[in-house]
Short mmCIF file of C-alpha atoms in Angstrom, two decimals:
data_model
loop_
_atom_site.label_atom_id
_atom_site.label_comp_id
_atom_site.label_asym_id
_atom_site.label_seq_id
_atom_site.Cartn_x
_atom_site.Cartn_y
_atom_site.Cartn_z
CA UNK Z 98 -2.96 -30.76 -38.99
CA UNK Z 99 -4.49 -27.71 -38.26
CA UNK Z 100 -8.34 -26.81 -38.44
CA UNK Z 101 -9.41 -23.09 -39.43
CA UNK Z 102 -12.58 -22.11 -37.56
CA UNK Z 103 -15.30 -19.15 -38.51
CA UNK Z 104 -15.95 -17.25 -35.63
CA UNK Z 105 -19.29 -15.81 -36.14
CA UNK Z 106 -19.24 -11.92 -35.71
CA UNK Z 107 -15.71 -11.81 -35.23
CA UNK Z 108 -12.43 -11.80 -37.04
CA UNK Z 109 -9.97 -14.95 -36.84
CA UNK Z 110 -7.74 -16.11 -34.01
CA UNK Z 111 -5.18 -14.69 -35.19
CA UNK Z 112 -6.18 -11.38 -34.75
CA UNK Z 113 -8.30 -11.65 -31.92
CA UNK Z 114 -5.26 -13.20 -30.05
CA UNK Z 115 -6.92 -15.74 -28.54
CA UNK Z 116 -6.31 -19.19 -28.07
CA UNK Z 117 -8.52 -21.88 -30.46
CA UNK Z 118 -8.03 -25.59 -29.81
CA UNK Z 119 -10.62 -28.43 -30.17
CA UNK Z 120 -11.59 -30.99 -28.10
CA UNK Z 121 -14.22 -33.24 -29.71
CA UNK Z 122 -16.60 -31.23 -31.13
CA UNK Z 123 -16.62 -28.79 -28.84
CA UNK Z 124 -13.75 -25.86 -29.57
CA UNK Z 125 -12.19 -24.01 -26.10
CA UNK Z 126 -10.79 -20.48 -26.73
CA UNK Z 127 -8.60 -18.76 -24.07
CA UNK Z 128 -9.39 -15.01 -23.52
CA UNK Z 129 -5.67 -13.11 -23.36
CA UNK Z 130 -7.42 -10.50 -21.28
CA UNK Z 131 -8.70 -12.87 -18.44
CA UNK Z 132 -7.04 -16.16 -19.35
CA UNK Z 133 -10.44 -18.16 -18.96
CA UNK Z 134 -11.51 -21.03 -22.22
CA UNK Z 135 -14.59 -20.19 -23.34
CA UNK Z 136 -16.54 -23.33 -24.54
CA UNK Z 137 -17.75 -23.04 -28.38
CA UNK Z 138 -19.09 -25.53 -31.04
CA UNK Z 139 -17.31 -26.09 -34.43
CA UNK Z 140 -18.23 -24.44 -36.83
CA UNK Z 141 -19.30 -21.09 -34.99
CA UNK Z 142 -18.08 -19.86 -31.20
CA UNK Z 143 -18.59 -16.56 -29.53
CA UNK Z 144 -16.31 -14.44 -27.91
CA UNK Z 145 -16.34 -11.88 -25.51
CA UNK Z 146 -13.33 -9.77 -26.84
CA UNK Z 147 -14.23 -7.71 -29.90
CA UNK Z 148 -11.54 -7.57 -32.16
CA UNK Z 149 -9.15 -5.15 -32.92
CA UNK Z 150 -8.59 -4.51 -36.53
CA UNK Z 151 -4.60 -3.92 -36.91
CA UNK Z 152 -3.19 -0.45 -38.11
CA UNK Z 153 -0.81 -0.34 -40.88
CA UNK Z 154 2.67 -0.45 -40.22
CA UNK Z 155 3.06 3.08 -40.95
CA UNK Z 156 0.47 4.53 -38.71
CA UNK Z 157 1.63 2.12 -35.76
CA UNK Z 158 4.92 3.87 -36.56
CA UNK Z 159 3.02 7.49 -36.40
CA UNK Z 160 1.63 6.86 -33.41
CA UNK Z 161 4.68 5.94 -31.53
CA UNK Z 162 6.42 9.18 -33.32
CA UNK Z 163 2.97 11.14 -32.08
CA UNK Z 164 3.44 9.85 -28.04
CA UNK Z 165 7.70 10.93 -29.00
CA UNK Z 166 6.08 14.15 -29.83
CA UNK Z 167 3.61 14.69 -27.41
CA UNK Z 168 6.32 14.16 -24.64
CA UNK Z 169 8.52 17.01 -25.96
CA UNK Z 170 7.29 19.98 -25.17
CA UNK Z 171 5.87 18.94 -21.83
CA UNK Z 172 9.27 19.80 -20.13
CA UNK Z 173 10.88 22.33 -21.75
CA UNK Z 174 9.44 25.27 -20.26
CA UNK Z 175 11.08 24.16 -16.70
CA UNK Z 176 14.78 24.12 -18.41
CA UNK Z 177 13.62 27.24 -20.37
CA UNK Z 178 12.02 29.12 -17.54
CA UNK Z 179 15.29 31.16 -15.50
CA UNK Z 180 15.84 32.25 -19.10
CA UNK Z 181 12.11 33.59 -19.95
CA UNK Z 182 12.15 35.15 -16.36
CA UNK Z 183 15.08 36.97 -16.99
CA UNK Z 184 13.39 37.90 -20.73
CA UNK Z 185 9.95 39.30 -19.01
CA UNK Z 186 11.05 40.54 -15.81
CA UNK Z 187 8.81 38.18 -13.06
CA UNK Z 188 8.74 36.31 -10.45
CA UNK Z 189 10.42 32.56 -10.06
CA UNK Z 190 6.01 31.98 -9.22
CA UNK Z 191 5.24 32.87 -12.35
CA UNK Z 192 6.03 29.88 -13.98
CA UNK Z 193 2.60 28.27 -11.79
CA UNK Z 194 0.27 30.67 -13.99
CA UNK Z 195 2.14 29.63 -17.28
CA UNK Z 196 1.75 25.42 -16.01
CA UNK Z 197 -2.34 26.08 -15.07
CA UNK Z 198 -3.34 28.43 -18.05
CA UNK Z 199 -1.89 25.56 -20.05
CA UNK Z 200 -3.16 22.65 -17.83
CA UNK Z 201 -6.83 24.14 -18.11
CA UNK Z 202 -6.73 24.38 -22.24
CA UNK Z 203 -5.50 20.51 -21.95
CA UNK Z 204 -7.90 19.84 -19.60
CA UNK Z 205 -10.98 21.49 -21.75
CA UNK Z 206 -9.59 19.65 -25.55
CA UNK Z 207 -8.77 16.28 -23.00
CA UNK Z 208 -12.82 15.98 -21.87
CA UNK Z 209 -14.62 17.03 -25.34
CA UNK Z 210 -11.83 15.21 -27.50
CA UNK Z 211 -14.61 12.62 -28.17
CA UNK Z 212 -17.09 15.38 -29.30
CA UNK Z 213 -14.34 16.45 -31.66
CA UNK Z 214 -13.36 12.75 -32.87
CA UNK Z 215 -16.61 12.13 -34.00
CA UNK Z 216 -17.54 15.83 -35.64
CA UNK Z 217 -14.21 16.30 -37.60
CA UNK Z 218 -12.49 12.21 -37.17
CA UNK Z 219 -8.97 11.12 -35.81
CA UNK Z 220 -6.46 12.44 -38.41
CA UNK Z 221 -8.27 15.56 -38.97
CA UNK Z 222 -8.25 16.33 -35.38
CA UNK Z 223 -4.26 15.02 -34.80
CA UNK Z 224 -3.35 17.55 -37.24
CA UNK Z 225 -4.95 20.37 -36.03
CA UNK Z 226 -3.80 19.76 -32.96
CA UNK Z 227 -0.34 19.16 -33.09
CA UNK Z 228 -0.36 22.61 -35.30
CA UNK Z 229 -1.54 24.32 -32.48
CA UNK Z 230 1.49 23.01 -30.49
CA UNK Z 231 3.47 23.69 -33.00
CA UNK Z 232 2.27 27.07 -33.03
CA UNK Z 233 2.31 27.56 -29.09
CA UNK Z 234 6.24 26.46 -29.89
CA UNK Z 235 6.50 29.50 -31.46
CA UNK Z 236 5.03 31.58 -29.85
CA UNK Z 237 6.56 30.79 -26.72
CA UNK Z 238 9.82 31.35 -28.52
CA UNK Z 239 9.03 34.54 -30.33
CA UNK Z 240 6.50 36.37 -27.73
CA UNK Z 241 6.62 40.10 -27.38
CA UNK Z 242 5.32 40.64 -23.82
CA UNK Z 243 4.36 37.87 -21.28
CA UNK Z 244 0.80 38.51 -21.77
CA UNK Z 245 1.44 36.22 -25.36
CA UNK Z 246 3.64 34.08 -23.37
CA UNK Z 247 0.40 32.74 -21.28
CA UNK Z 248 -1.44 32.49 -24.01
CA UNK Z 249 1.04 30.84 -25.71
CA UNK Z 250 0.47 28.15 -23.28
CA UNK Z 251 -3.50 28.36 -23.71
CA UNK Z 252 -2.62 27.06 -27.23
CA UNK Z 253 -0.32 24.92 -26.27
CA UNK Z 254 -2.56 22.77 -23.59
CA UNK Z 255 -5.29 22.77 -26.20
CA UNK Z 256 -3.47 20.82 -28.63
CA UNK Z 257 -2.22 18.27 -26.35
CA UNK Z 258 -4.78 17.20 -24.69
CA UNK Z 259 -7.15 16.49 -27.78
CA UNK Z 260 -3.27 14.84 -29.06
CA UNK Z 261 -3.38 12.71 -25.96
CA UNK Z 262 -6.56 11.46 -25.78
CA UNK Z 263 -7.04 10.92 -29.49
CA UNK Z 264 -4.39 8.94 -29.51
CA UNK Z 265 -4.95 6.96 -26.21
CA UNK Z 266 -8.36 6.61 -27.97
CA UNK Z 267 -7.05 5.02 -31.38
CA UNK Z 268 -4.71 2.71 -29.64
CA UNK Z 269 -7.60 1.62 -26.73
CA UNK Z 270 -9.40 0.63 -30.09
CA UNK Z 271 -6.83 -0.81 -32.78
CA UNK Z 272 -4.29 -1.88 -30.51
CA UNK Z 273 -2.92 -4.94 -28.68
CA UNK Z 274 -2.02 -3.89 -24.91
CA UNK Z 275 1.79 -4.35 -25.10
CA UNK Z 276 1.47 -1.75 -28.13
CA UNK Z 277 -0.37 0.90 -25.84
CA UNK Z 278 1.86 0.41 -23.07
CA UNK Z 279 4.86 0.68 -26.08
CA UNK Z 280 3.35 3.60 -26.60
CA UNK Z 281 3.68 5.15 -23.10
CA UNK Z 282 7.15 4.33 -22.53
CA UNK Z 283 8.14 6.59 -25.95
CA UNK Z 284 5.95 9.77 -24.72
CA UNK Z 285 8.56 9.13 -21.64
CA UNK Z 286 11.17 8.99 -24.23
CA UNK Z 287 10.31 12.29 -25.70
CA UNK Z 288 9.74 14.50 -22.07
CA UNK Z 289 13.37 12.52 -21.75
CA UNK Z 290 14.52 14.81 -25.28
CA UNK Z 291 13.00 17.82 -25.13
CA UNK Z 292 15.03 18.56 -21.42
CA UNK Z 293 18.14 17.90 -23.44
CA UNK Z 294 17.84 19.65 -26.41
CA UNK Z 295 16.64 22.98 -24.30
CA UNK Z 296 19.29 22.88 -22.58
CA UNK Z 297 21.82 22.54 -25.58
CA UNK Z 298 20.82 25.13 -26.94
CA UNK Z 299 21.05 26.89 -23.46
CA UNK Z 300 25.04 26.05 -22.97
CA UNK Z 301 25.54 26.98 -25.83
CA UNK Z 302 24.80 30.49 -25.64
CA UNK Z 303 21.74 30.37 -27.47
CA UNK Z 304 18.77 32.43 -26.81
CA UNK Z 305 15.96 29.54 -25.87
CA UNK Z 306 13.76 30.82 -29.06
CA UNK Z 307 16.07 28.60 -30.63
CA UNK Z 308 14.44 25.83 -28.68
CA UNK Z 309 11.13 26.37 -28.42
CA UNK Z 310 11.74 26.41 -32.33
CA UNK Z 311 13.50 23.62 -32.46
CA UNK Z 312 10.43 21.63 -30.60
CA UNK Z 313 7.92 23.66 -32.79
CA UNK Z 314 9.86 22.16 -36.43
CA UNK Z 315 9.48 18.99 -34.74
CA UNK Z 316 5.55 19.34 -34.23
CA UNK Z 317 5.61 21.36 -37.90
CA UNK Z 318 6.47 17.66 -39.33
CA UNK Z 319 4.25 16.24 -36.99
CA UNK Z 320 1.12 17.57 -37.95
CA UNK Z 321 1.91 17.48 -41.54
CA UNK Z 322 2.09 13.76 -41.37
CA UNK Z 323 -0.93 13.85 -39.75
CA UNK Z 324 -2.43 16.10 -42.89
CA UNK Z 325 -1.53 13.68 -45.41
CA UNK Z 326 -2.47 10.49 -43.47
CA UNK Z 327 -5.90 12.10 -42.30
CA UNK Z 328 -7.97 9.57 -44.35
CA UNK Z 329 -6.11 6.39 -42.80
CA UNK Z 330 -7.04 7.05 -39.39
CA UNK Z 331 -11.45 7.68 -40.04
CA UNK Z 332 -11.85 4.70 -38.86
CA UNK Z 333 -12.71 6.62 -36.00
CA UNK Z 334 -14.67 8.87 -37.59
CA UNK Z 335 -18.61 8.87 -37.92
CA UNK Z 336 -18.99 7.27 -41.22
CA UNK Z 337 -17.04 4.50 -41.07
CA UNK Z 338 -18.36 4.08 -37.52
CA UNK Z 339 -20.78 1.00 -37.21
CA UNK Z 340 -21.26 2.25 -33.88
CA UNK Z 341 -24.01 4.81 -33.13
CA UNK Z 342 -22.23 7.62 -31.14
CA UNK Z 343 -24.03 8.98 -27.05
CA UNK Z 344 -23.72 12.20 -26.11
CA UNK Z 345 -21.38 12.97 -23.33
CA UNK Z 346 -23.88 13.19 -20.93
CA UNK Z 347 -25.00 9.84 -21.34
CA UNK Z 348 -21.25 8.77 -20.70
CA UNK Z 349 -21.38 10.81 -17.65
CA UNK Z 350 -24.08 8.92 -15.86
CA UNK Z 351 -22.56 5.05 -16.25
CA UNK Z 352 -20.72 4.88 -12.09
CA UNK Z 353 -18.05 2.41 -14.11
CA UNK Z 354 -16.74 5.71 -16.47
CA UNK Z 355 -16.54 7.69 -12.89
CA UNK Z 356 -15.05 4.50 -11.14
CA UNK Z 357 -12.35 4.85 -13.37
CA UNK Z 358 -12.11 8.50 -13.89
CA UNK Z 359 -11.33 8.27 -9.43
CA UNK Z 360 -8.49 5.32 -10.60
CA UNK Z 361 -6.54 7.38 -13.10
CA UNK Z 362 -7.27 10.74 -10.30
CA UNK Z 363 -5.48 8.41 -7.92
CA UNK Z 364 -3.00 6.95 -10.13
CA UNK Z 365 -1.39 9.65 -12.16
CA UNK Z 366 -1.65 11.79 -8.76
CA UNK Z 367 0.60 9.35 -6.86
CA UNK Z 368 2.98 9.53 -9.83
CA UNK Z 369 3.99 12.55 -9.71
CA UNK Z 370 3.82 12.76 -5.34
CA UNK Z 371 6.82 9.98 -5.70
CA UNK Z 372 8.29 12.18 -8.67
CA UNK Z 373 8.49 15.68 -6.80
CA UNK Z 374 8.24 15.02 -3.11
CA UNK Z 375 10.85 11.98 -2.66
CA UNK Z 376 13.62 14.19 -3.16
CA UNK Z 377 12.67 16.91 -0.22
CA UNK Z 378 11.64 14.17 2.50
CA UNK Z 379 14.58 12.10 1.71
CA UNK Z 380 16.67 15.56 1.90
CA UNK Z 381 15.33 17.58 4.87
CA UNK Z 382 13.10 14.65 6.33
CA UNK Z 383 15.42 11.68 6.83
CA UNK Z 384 18.85 14.02 6.26
CA UNK Z 385 20.29 12.09 3.00
CA UNK Z 386 22.49 14.19 0.52
CA UNK Z 387 21.52 16.04 -2.41
CA UNK Z 388 23.55 13.69 -5.17
CA UNK Z 389 21.83 10.58 -2.92
CA UNK Z 390 18.53 11.36 -2.93
CA UNK Z 391 18.78 13.01 -6.75
CA UNK Z 392 19.82 9.34 -7.63
CA UNK Z 393 16.62 7.88 -5.86
CA UNK Z 394 14.74 10.10 -8.17
CA UNK Z 395 16.87 8.44 -11.41
CA UNK Z 396 15.96 5.43 -10.22
CA UNK Z 397 12.19 5.60 -9.75
CA UNK Z 398 11.77 7.69 -13.52
CA UNK Z 399 14.33 4.82 -14.69
CA UNK Z 400 12.43 1.87 -12.88
CA UNK Z 401 9.04 3.57 -14.29
CA UNK Z 402 10.34 3.82 -18.33
CA UNK Z 403 11.67 -0.17 -17.83
CA UNK Z 404 8.67 -1.35 -16.42
CA UNK Z 405 6.77 -0.32 -18.94
CA UNK Z 406 8.92 -1.34 -21.76
CA UNK Z 407 9.09 -4.90 -19.37
CA UNK Z 408 5.04 -5.32 -19.21
CA UNK Z 409 4.74 -4.43 -23.06
CA UNK Z 410 6.25 -8.13 -23.09
CA UNK Z 411 3.80 -9.99 -20.65
CA UNK Z 412 0.58 -7.45 -20.47
CA UNK Z 413 -1.36 -9.50 -22.84
CA UNK Z 414 0.48 -13.59 -21.88
CA UNK Z 415 -0.60 -12.79 -18.01
CA UNK Z 416 -3.65 -10.35 -18.57
CA UNK Z 417 -4.30 -7.02 -17.70
CA UNK Z 418 -6.50 -7.27 -14.77
CA UNK Z 419 -4.09 -9.70 -12.96
CA UNK Z 420 -0.73 -7.78 -14.12
CA UNK Z 421 -2.42 -4.48 -12.39
CA UNK Z 422 -3.53 -6.49 -9.35
CA UNK Z 423 0.03 -7.82 -8.93
CA UNK Z 424 1.73 -4.72 -9.71
CA UNK Z 425 -0.41 -2.39 -7.77
CA UNK Z 426 0.10 -4.64 -4.82
CA UNK Z 427 4.21 -4.22 -5.13
CA UNK Z 428 3.75 -0.34 -5.53
CA UNK Z 429 1.35 -0.41 -2.59
CA UNK Z 430 4.92 -2.65 -0.66
CA UNK Z 431 7.03 0.24 -2.01
CA UNK Z 432 5.30 2.73 -0.41
CA UNK Z 433 4.39 1.55 2.83
CA UNK Z 434 8.20 0.57 2.80
CA UNK Z 435 8.95 4.77 2.03
CA UNK Z 436 6.37 5.67 4.70
CA UNK Z 437 7.88 3.35 7.60
CA UNK Z 438 10.78 6.23 7.21
CA UNK Z 439 13.43 4.28 6.41
CA UNK Z 440 16.87 5.69 4.43
CA UNK Z 441 19.76 4.22 2.43
CA UNK Z 442 19.13 1.27 0.49
CA UNK Z 443 15.72 0.50 1.79
CA UNK Z 444 14.27 3.75 0.43
CA UNK Z 445 15.90 2.43 -2.96
CA UNK Z 446 13.61 -0.05 -3.03
CA UNK Z 447 10.97 1.34 -1.87
CA UNK Z 448 10.94 4.31 -5.18
CA UNK Z 449 11.47 1.46 -7.36
CA UNK Z 450 8.59 -1.14 -6.14
CA UNK Z 451 6.45 2.47 -6.91
CA UNK Z 452 8.29 3.15 -9.82
CA UNK Z 453 7.74 -1.04 -11.57
CA UNK Z 454 4.36 -1.16 -9.82
CA UNK Z 455 2.98 2.23 -10.84
CA UNK Z 456 4.58 1.78 -14.82
CA UNK Z 457 1.91 -0.03 -16.59
CA UNK Z 458 -0.80 1.20 -14.62
CA UNK Z 459 -2.18 4.10 -17.10
CA UNK Z 460 -1.76 2.00 -20.61
CA UNK Z 461 -2.80 -1.05 -19.26
CA UNK Z 462 -6.60 0.85 -18.09
CA UNK Z 463 -7.03 2.54 -20.93
CA UNK Z 464 -6.54 -0.18 -23.16
CA UNK Z 465 -9.52 -2.45 -21.07
CA UNK Z 466 -11.24 0.81 -20.70
CA UNK Z 467 -13.18 0.01 -24.76
CA UNK Z 468 -14.17 -3.50 -23.45
CA UNK Z 469 -15.15 -2.26 -20.32
CA UNK Z 470 -17.20 0.55 -21.28
CA UNK Z 471 -18.02 -0.48 -25.42
CA UNK Z 472 -17.20 1.55 -28.62
CA UNK Z 473 -20.04 4.21 -27.60
CA UNK Z 474 -18.77 5.05 -24.49
CA UNK Z 475 -15.15 4.92 -24.64
CA UNK Z 476 -14.59 7.92 -27.28
CA UNK Z 477 -16.17 9.93 -24.79
CA UNK Z 478 -14.45 8.22 -21.89
CA UNK Z 479 -10.76 7.61 -22.60
CA UNK Z 480 -11.14 12.02 -22.81
CA UNK Z 481 -12.53 11.81 -19.65
CA UNK Z 482 -9.95 10.11 -17.99
CA UNK Z 483 -7.06 11.68 -19.28
CA UNK Z 484 -8.71 14.48 -17.86
CA UNK Z 485 -9.01 13.17 -14.65
CA UNK Z 486 -5.64 12.46 -14.86
CA UNK Z 487 -4.11 15.65 -15.55
CA UNK Z 488 -6.72 17.04 -12.19
CA UNK Z 489 -4.88 14.31 -10.47
CA UNK Z 490 -1.56 15.33 -11.45
CA UNK Z 491 -1.65 18.72 -9.82
CA UNK Z 492 -4.28 17.77 -6.96
CA UNK Z 493 -3.00 15.47 -5.33
CA UNK Z 494 1.04 16.29 -4.82
CA UNK Z 495 -0.27 19.86 -4.32
CA UNK Z 496 -2.91 18.10 -1.17
CA UNK Z 497 -0.59 16.14 0.15
CA UNK Z 498 1.99 19.45 0.69
CA UNK Z 499 -0.25 20.79 2.08
CA UNK Z 500 -0.55 18.63 4.39
CA UNK Z 501 3.38 18.26 4.87
CA UNK Z 502 2.81 21.64 5.68
CA UNK Z 503 1.23 21.68 8.60
CA UNK Z 504 1.98 17.25 10.16
CA UNK Z 505 5.69 17.48 8.20
CA UNK Z 506 7.55 16.11 5.57
CA UNK Z 507 6.55 12.39 6.96
CA UNK Z 508 2.92 13.25 5.79
CA UNK Z 509 3.65 12.87 2.19
CA UNK Z 510 4.73 8.99 2.31
CA UNK Z 511 1.93 8.12 4.42
CA UNK Z 512 -0.81 9.72 2.70
CA UNK Z 513 0.58 7.98 -0.57
CA UNK Z 514 0.84 4.82 1.18
CA UNK Z 515 -3.45 5.40 2.26
CA UNK Z 516 -3.78 6.64 -1.79
CA UNK Z 517 -1.74 3.57 -3.06
CA UNK Z 518 -4.06 1.38 -0.79
CA UNK Z 519 -7.77 2.89 -2.07
CA UNK Z 520 -6.15 3.06 -5.53
CA UNK Z 521 -6.01 -0.71 -5.43
CA UNK Z 522 -8.95 -1.35 -3.68
CA UNK Z 523 -11.02 0.68 -6.26
CA UNK Z 524 -9.12 -1.26 -9.13
CA UNK Z 525 -10.07 -4.26 -7.31
CA UNK Z 526 -13.63 -2.99 -7.14
CA UNK Z 527 -13.64 -2.27 -11.36
CA UNK Z 528 -12.31 -5.95 -12.15
CA UNK Z 529 -15.45 -7.57 -10.70
CA UNK Z 530 -18.06 -5.19 -12.58
CA UNK Z 531 -18.96 -6.77 -15.77
CA UNK Z 532 -17.32 -6.09 -18.83
CA UNK Z 533 -20.39 -4.47 -21.20
CA UNK Z 534 -18.39 -4.32 -24.92
CA UNK Z 535 -20.49 -6.91 -25.61
CA UNK Z 536 -23.70 -5.86 -25.50
CA UNK Z 537 -22.68 -2.31 -27.59
CA UNK Z 538 -20.91 -5.04 -30.32
#
């Protein structure tokens, strides 16, 4: 006979995804994150894990579309750049200025995303930010001078940073871990579609402005959808939140916030490092053929995407902390294999392990943030983490590149292995800290 128990201050077991069984006068609960059983009393039980209000299926679908659209513009400029360069009569390295300006805008908006969300509500922030990205795409398409193109990059960064932080924050507070993981898989899908879309326009003889306009039109549709549903996202606005928001300065005084920012910094930097440097190391240092080295990079990205899809099915069962422990150890094994100087099949195994091991890290770490820090602090911390990830994506492969220039290309895989060991250590330290989410409820 099935029995129902009321959970004081919490939602039903089905909502919290916590398993419950009764033994005598006691109730035992298994927390899906830690896989440890908690003991309570029939009638009323307490839990460490706050309930997550499930979003409406339409909002869930819109969030998935939002992550696809977030990935669409990110890799488009790389394909369009030769045409853009020739149009404005620029040098090859001028693309770096666009990336830097866009990155600064991204960093600025992601760091202030928590404050903006509390000020205007998440729905309106998503609508305005997506509109900014749409405007930036049209700016890229029709800029009459190089300065206007650079300004469009700044606008693109401002919009993307707020969208990324806002959607990550919403998903971390309102969705199970598997959905957050699959959201990031959707980002990879969008990043795959964007270059294909742009290259299809260019290969058919149409100007790069047509590709940017197509992406801009897609973003404009998303902005309209966010605007039409902005009240439905209002749970994260001040009026609907039962938690009094804290200032960004309070969040930055938390040592746990800085520890998580360090982890995001290293993780994203390593993810980009394996993507950016694997081909060069294999071809120029280990004399692997260009086609084989390119296939190795493809294997890395394939494992990264497949790992995110697969880990979504097991994250809630295994537990996020345990899953990340195993994944980081697997990635470290792959990095050490690459650092040993192997080539051929062994190199493929190394990059595959690195891709699979790093795959669930970003969404899993993000999903644990509200419980680890509490809802007030996490509203700011998620934006800080996205900003730290942005800095790491530029700094880590850049620093390893400087090392390669001085000590040779083999310094890159060795440095990556050392940094992955540091990342694993920091994560072990993080999971030993007590969660403060209960104290803030």
